[in-house]
């Protein structure tokens, strides 16, 4: 195996602690007898544990070795794979080297572990060639990633040569992209010491669609129109969704991502304390073949907070204009994003030579940088009942309408007042009572 891995050029720069590199080293140590059988067995079992962990995380079954190699291929971001993501596999000298790598991967797909198993007296590799996951339906894993990996894995198993292998892999890059952005819908960020950020996939994002949000048709229409223009490469605006709590602002944005994911839309959720990393986030995604919504939930600023300056600089562009593949979508319970009091309106108060109202005006001007502002107001009693009735029908609840309204009215009086969130909580309560 180590001889095969040594042939990798484009895909060869893998960390030494990856499963593939560790197994290649184990086979090398077996051949040169530089480690005892007990030491090698321990190392094999450690890598087998890691392989089973990957399978559990992503819901893989059947041939876990093939699934793992496929996962490596579609998550390896290198100049070749990223170019294929953007423009497909064009003619070029790099294809010669890529096909050399794919010939090696084809050999790895069909690698015979029997010599290693016989030497160590184990059979674990034979066991994972037709693996059956236990309790797969109950596991929490990213089904979107699982399905894509396993579908491509089956195609690569059937590839007759490196040319077919090449077509399968590069076709996947073009259709879905490469790395975590190609496989996942939404991400959070983690700051690094070198000034860059790591993107962490959100695997358990709500699968809500816009039709699941009852009411607010005009608001949804404006959001869809702006987002559709964005994914189609047309001019689009940053969006601020403001209004009462529990009215569906955050749900609408999650639904938008689900609706347009297959058209290349991705979401990066960022918190206020991370605004200093906005420039780094943009630098790392501006050249990717996706459309990114940078999502800021419950956005607001207190008098003493200065994070708004980072946001304002990004929205206004500064020296470097904001890339066309990035928009900012934010939600807020405050129309002007900031807490305003009468002191802020007085030019008579000074601090370090600056009028307080000047500072307030600078903060208030931030909201004007959002080209689209959409108001989600608290529903009326009639609209609240309409939401409850729609959610009840969808959930299969057959309670008479008058009784449903009466119980919904009791619920909202003791659970935070009228809102879409209260309506959903009421329906959840009814479903729980029915199951009990």
Short mmCIF file of C-alpha atoms in Angstrom, two decimals:
data_model
loop_
_atom_site.label_atom_id
_atom_site.label_comp_id
_atom_site.label_asym_id
_atom_site.label_seq_id
_atom_site.Cartn_x
_atom_site.Cartn_y
_atom_site.Cartn_z
CA UNK A 1 0.00 0.00 0.00
CA UNK A 2 2.83 2.43 0.79
CA UNK A 3 4.10 1.98 -2.76
CA UNK A 4 0.69 3.02 -4.10
CA UNK A 5 0.45 6.02 -1.76
CA UNK A 6 3.94 7.15 -2.80
CA UNK A 7 2.62 7.60 -6.35
CA UNK A 8 0.14 10.28 -5.28
CA UNK A 9 1.13 13.75 -6.45
CA UNK A 10 -1.87 16.09 -6.36
CA UNK A 11 -3.57 14.24 -3.50
CA UNK A 12 -0.40 13.13 -1.73
CA UNK A 13 -0.04 15.99 0.75
CA UNK A 14 -2.07 14.37 3.54
CA UNK A 15 -1.31 14.56 7.25
CA UNK A 16 0.62 11.54 8.48
CA UNK A 17 -2.06 10.71 11.05
CA UNK A 18 -4.82 10.15 8.48
CA UNK A 19 -6.16 6.60 8.28
CA UNK A 20 -4.72 6.06 4.80
CA UNK A 21 -1.23 7.25 5.68
CA UNK A 22 -1.21 5.28 8.94
CA UNK A 23 -2.26 2.06 7.19
CA UNK A 24 0.37 2.60 4.50
CA UNK A 25 3.02 2.95 7.22
CA UNK A 26 1.73 -0.19 8.95
CA UNK A 27 2.17 -2.21 5.74
CA UNK A 28 5.66 -0.76 5.32
CA UNK A 29 6.56 -1.79 8.88
CA UNK A 30 5.18 -5.26 8.20
CA UNK A 31 7.35 -5.62 5.11
CA UNK A 32 10.57 -4.46 6.73
CA UNK A 33 9.78 -6.24 10.04
CA UNK A 34 10.61 -3.09 12.02
CA UNK A 35 7.69 -3.55 14.42
CA UNK A 36 6.38 -6.59 16.23
CA UNK A 37 3.09 -8.23 15.30
CA UNK A 38 1.60 -7.05 18.59
CA UNK A 39 2.59 -3.44 17.87
CA UNK A 40 1.21 -3.63 14.33
CA UNK A 41 -2.03 -5.21 15.51
CA UNK A 42 -2.53 -2.42 18.03
CA UNK A 43 -1.98 0.17 15.31
CA UNK A 44 -4.37 -1.58 12.93
CA UNK A 45 -7.10 -1.73 15.56
CA UNK A 46 -6.61 1.97 16.33
CA UNK A 47 -7.12 2.85 12.67
CA UNK A 48 -10.07 0.49 12.44
CA UNK A 49 -11.64 2.33 15.37
CA UNK A 50 -11.10 5.64 13.56
CA UNK A 51 -12.64 4.19 10.38
CA UNK A 52 -15.69 2.99 12.30
CA UNK A 53 -15.98 6.43 13.90
CA UNK A 54 -16.05 8.08 10.46
CA UNK A 55 -18.68 5.55 9.38
CA UNK A 56 -20.79 6.37 12.44
CA UNK A 57 -20.41 10.13 12.00
CA UNK A 58 -21.60 9.99 8.38
CA UNK A 59 -23.89 6.94 8.40
CA UNK A 60 -21.74 4.89 6.01
CA UNK A 61 -22.38 1.21 5.43
CA UNK A 62 -21.56 -1.51 2.88
CA UNK A 63 -17.86 -1.12 2.00
CA UNK A 64 -16.42 1.27 4.58
CA UNK A 65 -12.98 1.29 2.97
CA UNK A 66 -14.43 2.50 -0.33
CA UNK A 67 -16.60 5.07 1.45
CA UNK A 68 -13.57 6.38 3.31
CA UNK A 69 -11.45 6.73 0.14
CA UNK A 70 -14.34 8.49 -1.61
CA UNK A 71 -14.71 10.85 1.35
CA UNK A 72 -10.98 11.68 1.07
CA UNK A 73 -11.34 12.50 -2.62
CA UNK A 74 -14.30 14.82 -2.30
CA UNK A 75 -12.98 16.70 0.72
CA UNK A 76 -9.41 17.25 -0.53
CA UNK A 77 -9.11 20.91 -1.50
CA UNK A 78 -6.19 21.30 -3.89
CA UNK A 79 -5.61 23.47 -6.98
CA UNK A 80 -6.96 20.76 -9.29
CA UNK A 81 -10.15 20.00 -7.34
CA UNK A 82 -10.98 23.68 -6.75
CA UNK A 83 -10.45 24.47 -10.45
CA UNK A 84 -12.83 21.63 -11.36
CA UNK A 85 -15.35 23.08 -8.93
CA UNK A 86 -15.23 26.42 -10.69
CA UNK A 87 -14.97 25.56 -14.38
CA UNK A 88 -14.98 21.78 -14.69
CA UNK A 89 -12.17 19.56 -15.93
CA UNK A 90 -10.78 21.40 -18.94
CA UNK A 91 -8.02 20.07 -21.14
CA UNK A 92 -4.60 20.66 -19.64
CA UNK A 93 -1.37 19.08 -18.54
CA UNK A 94 -2.62 18.81 -14.97
CA UNK A 95 -5.09 16.15 -16.10
CA UNK A 96 -2.15 13.80 -16.76
CA UNK A 97 -1.04 14.08 -13.14
CA UNK A 98 -4.63 13.82 -11.86
CA UNK A 99 -5.21 10.62 -13.80
CA UNK A 100 -2.00 9.24 -12.34
CA UNK A 101 -3.39 9.90 -8.87
CA UNK A 102 -6.74 8.37 -9.81
CA UNK A 103 -4.95 5.25 -11.09
CA UNK A 104 -3.40 4.98 -7.63
CA UNK A 105 -6.78 5.48 -5.95
CA UNK A 106 -8.26 2.81 -8.19
CA UNK A 107 -5.55 0.45 -6.93
CA UNK A 108 -6.35 1.47 -3.36
CA UNK A 109 -10.03 0.74 -3.99
CA UNK A 110 -9.11 -2.80 -4.93
CA UNK A 111 -6.28 -3.25 -2.45
CA UNK A 112 -6.04 -6.78 -1.05
CA UNK A 113 -5.67 -6.70 2.74
CA UNK A 114 -5.46 -10.49 3.00
CA UNK A 115 -1.65 -10.56 3.37
CA UNK A 116 -1.82 -8.13 6.31
CA UNK A 117 -4.72 -10.03 7.88
CA UNK A 118 -2.96 -13.38 7.50
CA UNK A 119 0.32 -12.05 8.90
CA UNK A 120 -1.39 -10.58 11.99
CA UNK A 121 -4.10 -13.23 12.35
CA UNK A 122 -6.98 -10.72 12.08
CA UNK A 123 -10.03 -10.38 9.84
CA UNK A 124 -11.26 -6.82 10.47
CA UNK A 125 -10.76 -5.61 6.89
CA UNK A 126 -12.87 -8.46 5.56
CA UNK A 127 -15.57 -7.49 8.04
CA UNK A 128 -15.87 -3.89 6.81
CA UNK A 129 -16.22 -4.83 3.13
CA UNK A 130 -19.93 -5.47 3.69
CA UNK A 131 -20.65 -3.50 6.84
CA UNK A 132 -24.17 -3.25 8.23
CA UNK A 133 -24.75 -0.20 10.43
CA UNK A 134 -26.74 -0.90 13.61
CA UNK A 135 -29.46 1.55 14.59
CA UNK A 136 -28.69 3.79 11.63
CA UNK A 137 -32.16 5.35 11.62
CA UNK A 138 -31.69 6.56 15.19
CA UNK A 139 -28.26 8.09 14.65
CA UNK A 140 -27.78 11.82 14.15
CA UNK A 141 -25.65 12.29 11.04
CA UNK A 142 -25.61 14.43 7.92
CA UNK A 143 -27.74 12.38 5.53
CA UNK A 144 -26.94 14.71 2.65
CA UNK A 145 -23.22 13.96 2.97
CA UNK A 146 -23.82 10.26 3.55
CA UNK A 147 -25.92 9.82 0.45
CA UNK A 148 -23.53 11.71 -1.81
CA UNK A 149 -20.45 9.82 -0.59
CA UNK A 150 -22.06 6.40 -0.91
CA UNK A 151 -23.52 7.12 -4.37
CA UNK A 152 -20.14 8.25 -5.70
CA UNK A 153 -18.41 5.33 -3.95
CA UNK A 154 -20.57 2.82 -5.84
CA UNK A 155 -19.75 4.52 -9.15
CA UNK A 156 -16.02 4.47 -8.40
CA UNK A 157 -16.21 0.78 -7.50
CA UNK A 158 -17.41 0.10 -11.04
CA UNK A 159 -14.85 2.31 -12.82
CA UNK A 160 -12.86 0.25 -15.30
CA UNK A 161 -9.84 2.55 -15.51
CA UNK A 162 -8.47 5.91 -14.44
CA UNK A 163 -10.36 7.68 -17.25
CA UNK A 164 -13.74 6.57 -15.91
CA UNK A 165 -12.52 7.36 -12.39
CA UNK A 166 -11.47 10.83 -13.58
CA UNK A 167 -14.89 11.51 -15.13
CA UNK A 168 -16.75 10.43 -11.99
CA UNK A 169 -14.68 12.51 -9.57
CA UNK A 170 -14.40 15.67 -11.68
CA UNK A 171 -18.12 15.46 -12.51
CA UNK A 172 -18.84 15.40 -8.78
CA UNK A 173 -16.59 18.44 -8.24
CA UNK A 174 -18.45 20.36 -10.93
CA UNK A 175 -21.91 19.37 -9.67
CA UNK A 176 -21.40 19.68 -5.92
CA UNK A 177 -18.01 21.27 -5.28
CA UNK A 178 -15.15 20.06 -3.14
CA UNK A 179 -14.45 20.05 0.58
CA UNK A 180 -16.89 20.96 3.30
CA UNK A 181 -18.55 23.70 1.23
CA UNK A 182 -19.51 21.14 -1.39
CA UNK A 183 -21.17 18.84 1.11
CA UNK A 184 -22.73 21.04 3.77
CA UNK A 185 -25.28 23.84 3.83
CA UNK A 186 -24.32 25.87 6.87
CA UNK A 187 -21.25 26.66 8.95
CA UNK A 188 -19.98 28.43 12.04
CA UNK A 189 -16.46 29.80 12.40
CA UNK A 190 -13.64 29.34 14.87
CA UNK A 191 -10.80 31.86 15.10
CA UNK A 192 -7.20 30.71 14.66
CA UNK A 193 -4.00 32.18 16.01
CA UNK A 194 -2.72 32.94 12.50
CA UNK A 195 -5.56 35.36 11.76
CA UNK A 196 -7.52 32.93 9.60
CA UNK A 197 -10.68 31.07 10.58
CA UNK A 198 -11.79 27.45 10.48
CA UNK A 199 -15.26 26.65 9.14
CA UNK A 200 -17.22 24.12 11.18
CA UNK A 201 -20.17 22.43 9.49
CA UNK A 202 -23.59 22.62 11.16
CA UNK A 203 -24.87 19.08 10.68
CA UNK A 204 -28.17 19.36 12.53
CA UNK A 205 -29.68 22.41 10.87
CA UNK A 206 -33.47 22.51 10.86
CA UNK A 207 -34.84 21.09 7.59
CA UNK A 208 -37.61 23.72 7.52
CA UNK A 209 -38.86 24.97 4.15
CA UNK A 210 -40.63 28.25 3.39
CA UNK A 211 -44.00 26.50 3.03
CA UNK A 212 -43.64 25.38 6.64
CA UNK A 213 -43.81 29.02 7.76
CA UNK A 214 -47.51 29.85 7.67
CA UNK A 215 -48.41 33.45 6.93
CA UNK A 216 -45.96 36.30 6.20
CA UNK A 217 -46.40 35.72 2.46
CA UNK A 218 -45.27 39.22 1.44
CA UNK A 219 -42.18 38.97 3.64
CA UNK A 220 -41.25 35.57 2.22
CA UNK A 221 -41.81 36.83 -1.33
CA UNK A 222 -39.36 39.73 -0.86
CA UNK A 223 -36.79 37.39 0.68
CA UNK A 224 -37.13 34.83 -2.12
CA UNK A 225 -36.88 37.47 -4.87
CA UNK A 226 -33.66 38.90 -3.45
CA UNK A 227 -32.11 35.48 -2.85
CA UNK A 228 -33.11 34.16 -6.29
CA UNK A 229 -31.42 37.14 -7.94
CA UNK A 230 -28.34 36.46 -5.81
CA UNK A 231 -27.96 32.78 -6.74
CA UNK A 232 -28.56 33.63 -10.40
CA UNK A 233 -25.62 36.03 -10.35
CA UNK A 234 -27.73 39.16 -10.60
CA UNK A 235 -27.52 42.25 -8.41
CA UNK A 236 -28.92 41.64 -4.92
CA UNK A 237 -28.96 43.42 -1.58
CA UNK A 238 -28.03 42.75 2.01
CA UNK A 239 -31.19 41.99 3.98
CA UNK A 240 -32.35 42.97 7.48
CA UNK A 241 -35.32 41.10 8.92
CA UNK A 242 -36.62 43.01 11.94
CA UNK A 243 -39.63 42.77 14.18
CA UNK A 244 -41.14 41.04 17.16
CA UNK A 245 -39.62 37.96 18.73
CA UNK A 246 -40.94 34.58 17.60
CA UNK A 247 -42.37 35.78 14.29
CA UNK A 248 -40.22 33.57 12.03
CA UNK A 249 -37.27 35.79 11.06
CA UNK A 250 -34.56 33.21 11.75
CA UNK A 251 -36.74 30.38 10.43
CA UNK A 252 -37.16 32.25 7.14
CA UNK A 253 -33.41 32.49 6.60
CA UNK A 254 -32.86 28.82 7.43
CA UNK A 255 -35.64 27.93 5.00
CA UNK A 256 -34.06 30.08 2.29
CA UNK A 257 -30.79 28.15 2.64
CA UNK A 258 -32.64 24.84 2.38
CA UNK A 259 -34.59 26.05 -0.65
CA UNK A 260 -31.55 27.26 -2.61
CA UNK A 261 -28.85 24.84 -1.42
CA UNK A 262 -28.92 22.86 -4.67
CA UNK A 263 -28.28 26.13 -6.54
CA UNK A 264 -25.01 26.71 -4.67
CA UNK A 265 -26.24 28.75 -1.70
CA UNK A 266 -24.38 28.33 1.58
CA UNK A 267 -24.74 30.04 4.97
CA UNK A 268 -22.08 31.08 7.48
CA UNK A 269 -23.42 32.00 10.91
CA UNK A 270 -21.33 34.56 12.73
CA UNK A 271 -21.78 36.07 16.18
CA UNK A 272 -21.22 39.66 17.23
CA UNK A 273 -17.95 38.94 19.07
CA UNK A 274 -16.61 37.44 15.83
CA UNK A 275 -17.15 40.52 13.66
CA UNK A 276 -13.42 41.23 13.87
CA UNK A 277 -12.97 38.05 11.79
CA UNK A 278 -15.30 39.17 9.00
CA UNK A 279 -12.48 40.25 6.69
CA UNK A 280 -10.77 36.90 7.12
CA UNK A 281 -14.00 35.02 6.44
CA UNK A 282 -14.57 36.96 3.23
CA UNK A 283 -10.96 36.46 2.09
CA UNK A 284 -11.34 32.68 2.43
CA UNK A 285 -14.65 32.35 0.56
CA UNK A 286 -14.57 35.08 -2.08
CA UNK A 287 -13.02 32.86 -4.78
CA UNK A 288 -15.18 29.79 -4.22
CA UNK A 289 -17.88 28.74 -6.65
CA UNK A 290 -20.73 29.24 -4.18
CA UNK A 291 -23.02 32.03 -3.06
CA UNK A 292 -22.60 32.74 0.65
CA UNK A 293 -25.03 34.33 3.07
CA UNK A 294 -23.24 35.61 6.16
CA UNK A 295 -25.98 35.24 8.75
CA UNK A 296 -26.18 37.35 11.91
CA UNK A 297 -29.01 36.40 14.26
CA UNK A 298 -30.55 38.75 16.81
CA UNK A 299 -28.29 41.62 15.79
CA UNK A 300 -28.26 44.63 18.11
CA UNK A 301 -25.73 46.95 19.71
CA UNK A 302 -25.57 48.57 23.11
CA UNK A 303 -24.21 52.08 23.60
CA UNK A 304 -20.73 50.91 24.62
CA UNK A 305 -20.26 48.33 21.86
CA UNK A 306 -18.08 49.11 18.86
CA UNK A 307 -18.42 45.86 16.89
CA UNK A 308 -20.77 47.65 14.52
CA UNK A 309 -17.70 49.35 13.01
CA UNK A 310 -16.41 46.02 11.67
CA UNK A 311 -19.79 45.26 10.13
CA UNK A 312 -20.13 48.71 8.64
CA UNK A 313 -16.66 48.47 7.07
CA UNK A 314 -17.54 45.17 5.42
CA UNK A 315 -20.91 46.36 4.13
CA UNK A 316 -19.49 49.61 2.78
CA UNK A 317 -16.55 47.82 1.20
CA UNK A 318 -13.68 49.97 2.44
CA UNK A 319 -10.61 49.68 0.23
CA UNK A 320 -11.66 46.25 -1.02
CA UNK A 321 -15.20 45.91 -2.40
CA UNK A 322 -17.41 43.17 -1.07
CA UNK A 323 -17.27 40.17 -3.45
CA UNK A 324 -20.33 39.45 -5.60
CA UNK A 325 -20.74 35.97 -4.10
CA UNK A 326 -21.36 37.26 -0.55
CA UNK A 327 -24.39 38.90 1.08
CA UNK A 328 -25.23 39.68 4.69
CA UNK A 329 -28.61 38.60 6.08
CA UNK A 330 -29.36 39.70 9.64
CA UNK A 331 -32.28 39.46 12.03
CA UNK A 332 -33.04 41.90 14.83
CA UNK A 333 -35.81 42.73 17.26
CA UNK A 334 -34.80 46.39 16.89
CA UNK A 335 -35.63 48.41 13.80
CA UNK A 336 -32.44 50.48 14.10
CA UNK A 337 -30.24 47.69 15.53
CA UNK A 338 -29.31 49.78 18.57
CA UNK A 339 -30.77 50.70 21.91
CA UNK A 340 -31.65 54.35 21.77
CA UNK A 341 -32.42 56.61 24.73
CA UNK A 342 -33.02 60.33 25.19
CA UNK A 343 -29.42 61.02 26.18
CA UNK A 344 -28.37 59.89 22.71
CA UNK A 345 -30.51 62.63 21.19
CA UNK A 346 -28.87 65.47 23.14
CA UNK A 347 -26.12 67.42 21.46
CA UNK A 348 -25.38 68.99 24.83
CA UNK A 349 -23.53 65.88 26.05
CA UNK A 350 -19.96 65.56 24.98
CA UNK A 351 -17.36 62.88 25.42
CA UNK A 352 -13.77 63.34 24.25
CA UNK A 353 -14.84 66.19 22.00
CA UNK A 354 -17.54 64.22 20.18
CA UNK A 355 -21.28 64.86 20.28
CA UNK A 356 -23.18 61.83 21.49
CA UNK A 357 -25.76 62.33 18.77
CA UNK A 358 -23.00 62.14 16.15
CA UNK A 359 -22.07 58.71 17.45
CA UNK A 360 -25.73 57.72 17.48
CA UNK A 361 -26.16 58.91 13.92
CA UNK A 362 -23.21 56.75 12.85
CA UNK A 363 -24.83 53.71 14.45
CA UNK A 364 -28.24 54.49 13.00
CA UNK A 365 -26.75 54.82 9.53
CA UNK A 366 -25.78 51.16 9.65
CA UNK A 367 -29.33 50.02 9.01
CA UNK A 368 -29.37 52.05 5.78
CA UNK A 369 -26.62 49.81 4.44
CA UNK A 370 -29.13 46.97 4.18
CA UNK A 371 -30.76 47.41 0.79
CA UNK A 372 -33.76 45.30 1.76
CA UNK A 373 -35.49 45.63 5.14
CA UNK A 374 -38.39 43.30 5.91
CA UNK A 375 -40.71 43.75 8.87
CA UNK A 376 -42.02 40.69 10.73
CA UNK A 377 -44.67 42.12 13.03
CA UNK A 378 -46.55 40.26 15.73
CA UNK A 379 -49.63 38.53 14.25
CA UNK A 380 -53.13 39.65 15.06
CA UNK A 381 -55.47 37.30 16.94
CA UNK A 382 -57.00 36.22 13.64
CA UNK A 383 -53.58 35.61 12.07
CA UNK A 384 -52.50 33.68 15.17
CA UNK A 385 -55.49 31.35 14.86
CA UNK A 386 -54.74 30.94 11.15
CA UNK A 387 -51.18 29.85 11.97
CA UNK A 388 -52.40 27.44 14.67
CA UNK A 389 -54.97 25.90 12.34
CA UNK A 390 -52.44 25.48 9.55
CA UNK A 391 -49.87 23.85 11.84
CA UNK A 392 -52.55 21.59 13.30
CA UNK A 393 -53.65 20.36 9.86
CA UNK A 394 -50.05 19.69 8.90
CA UNK A 395 -49.49 17.74 12.12
CA UNK A 396 -52.64 15.64 11.62
CA UNK A 397 -54.49 17.10 14.60
CA UNK A 398 -58.26 16.79 14.06
CA UNK A 399 -59.53 18.81 17.04
CA UNK A 400 -62.68 20.86 16.20
CA UNK A 401 -61.85 24.39 15.13
CA UNK A 402 -63.62 26.16 17.99
CA UNK A 403 -61.96 23.94 20.59
CA UNK A 404 -58.58 24.39 18.90
CA UNK A 405 -58.94 28.17 18.97
CA UNK A 406 -60.06 28.17 22.59
CA UNK A 407 -57.12 26.02 23.69
CA UNK A 408 -54.70 28.10 21.59
CA UNK A 409 -56.00 31.23 23.26
CA UNK A 410 -55.45 29.76 26.72
CA UNK A 411 -51.96 28.69 25.73
CA UNK A 412 -50.79 32.07 24.48
CA UNK A 413 -52.12 33.87 27.54
CA UNK A 414 -49.78 31.86 29.77
CA UNK A 415 -46.88 31.29 27.36
CA UNK A 416 -45.51 34.60 26.15
CA UNK A 417 -48.30 36.05 24.05
CA UNK A 418 -49.21 35.83 20.38
CA UNK A 419 -46.48 34.77 17.92
CA UNK A 420 -45.68 32.08 15.40
CA UNK A 421 -43.32 30.52 17.92
CA UNK A 422 -46.09 30.33 20.52
CA UNK A 423 -48.34 28.65 17.95
CA UNK A 424 -45.70 26.02 17.19
CA UNK A 425 -45.11 25.40 20.89
CA UNK A 426 -48.86 24.91 21.37
CA UNK A 427 -48.97 22.35 18.56
CA UNK A 428 -45.96 20.55 20.06
CA UNK A 429 -47.85 20.44 23.36
CA UNK A 430 -50.91 18.89 21.69
CA UNK A 431 -48.80 16.30 19.89
CA UNK A 432 -47.09 15.38 23.16
CA UNK A 433 -50.46 14.99 24.89
CA UNK A 434 -51.71 12.77 22.05
CA UNK A 435 -48.64 10.53 22.27
CA UNK A 436 -49.02 10.31 26.04
#
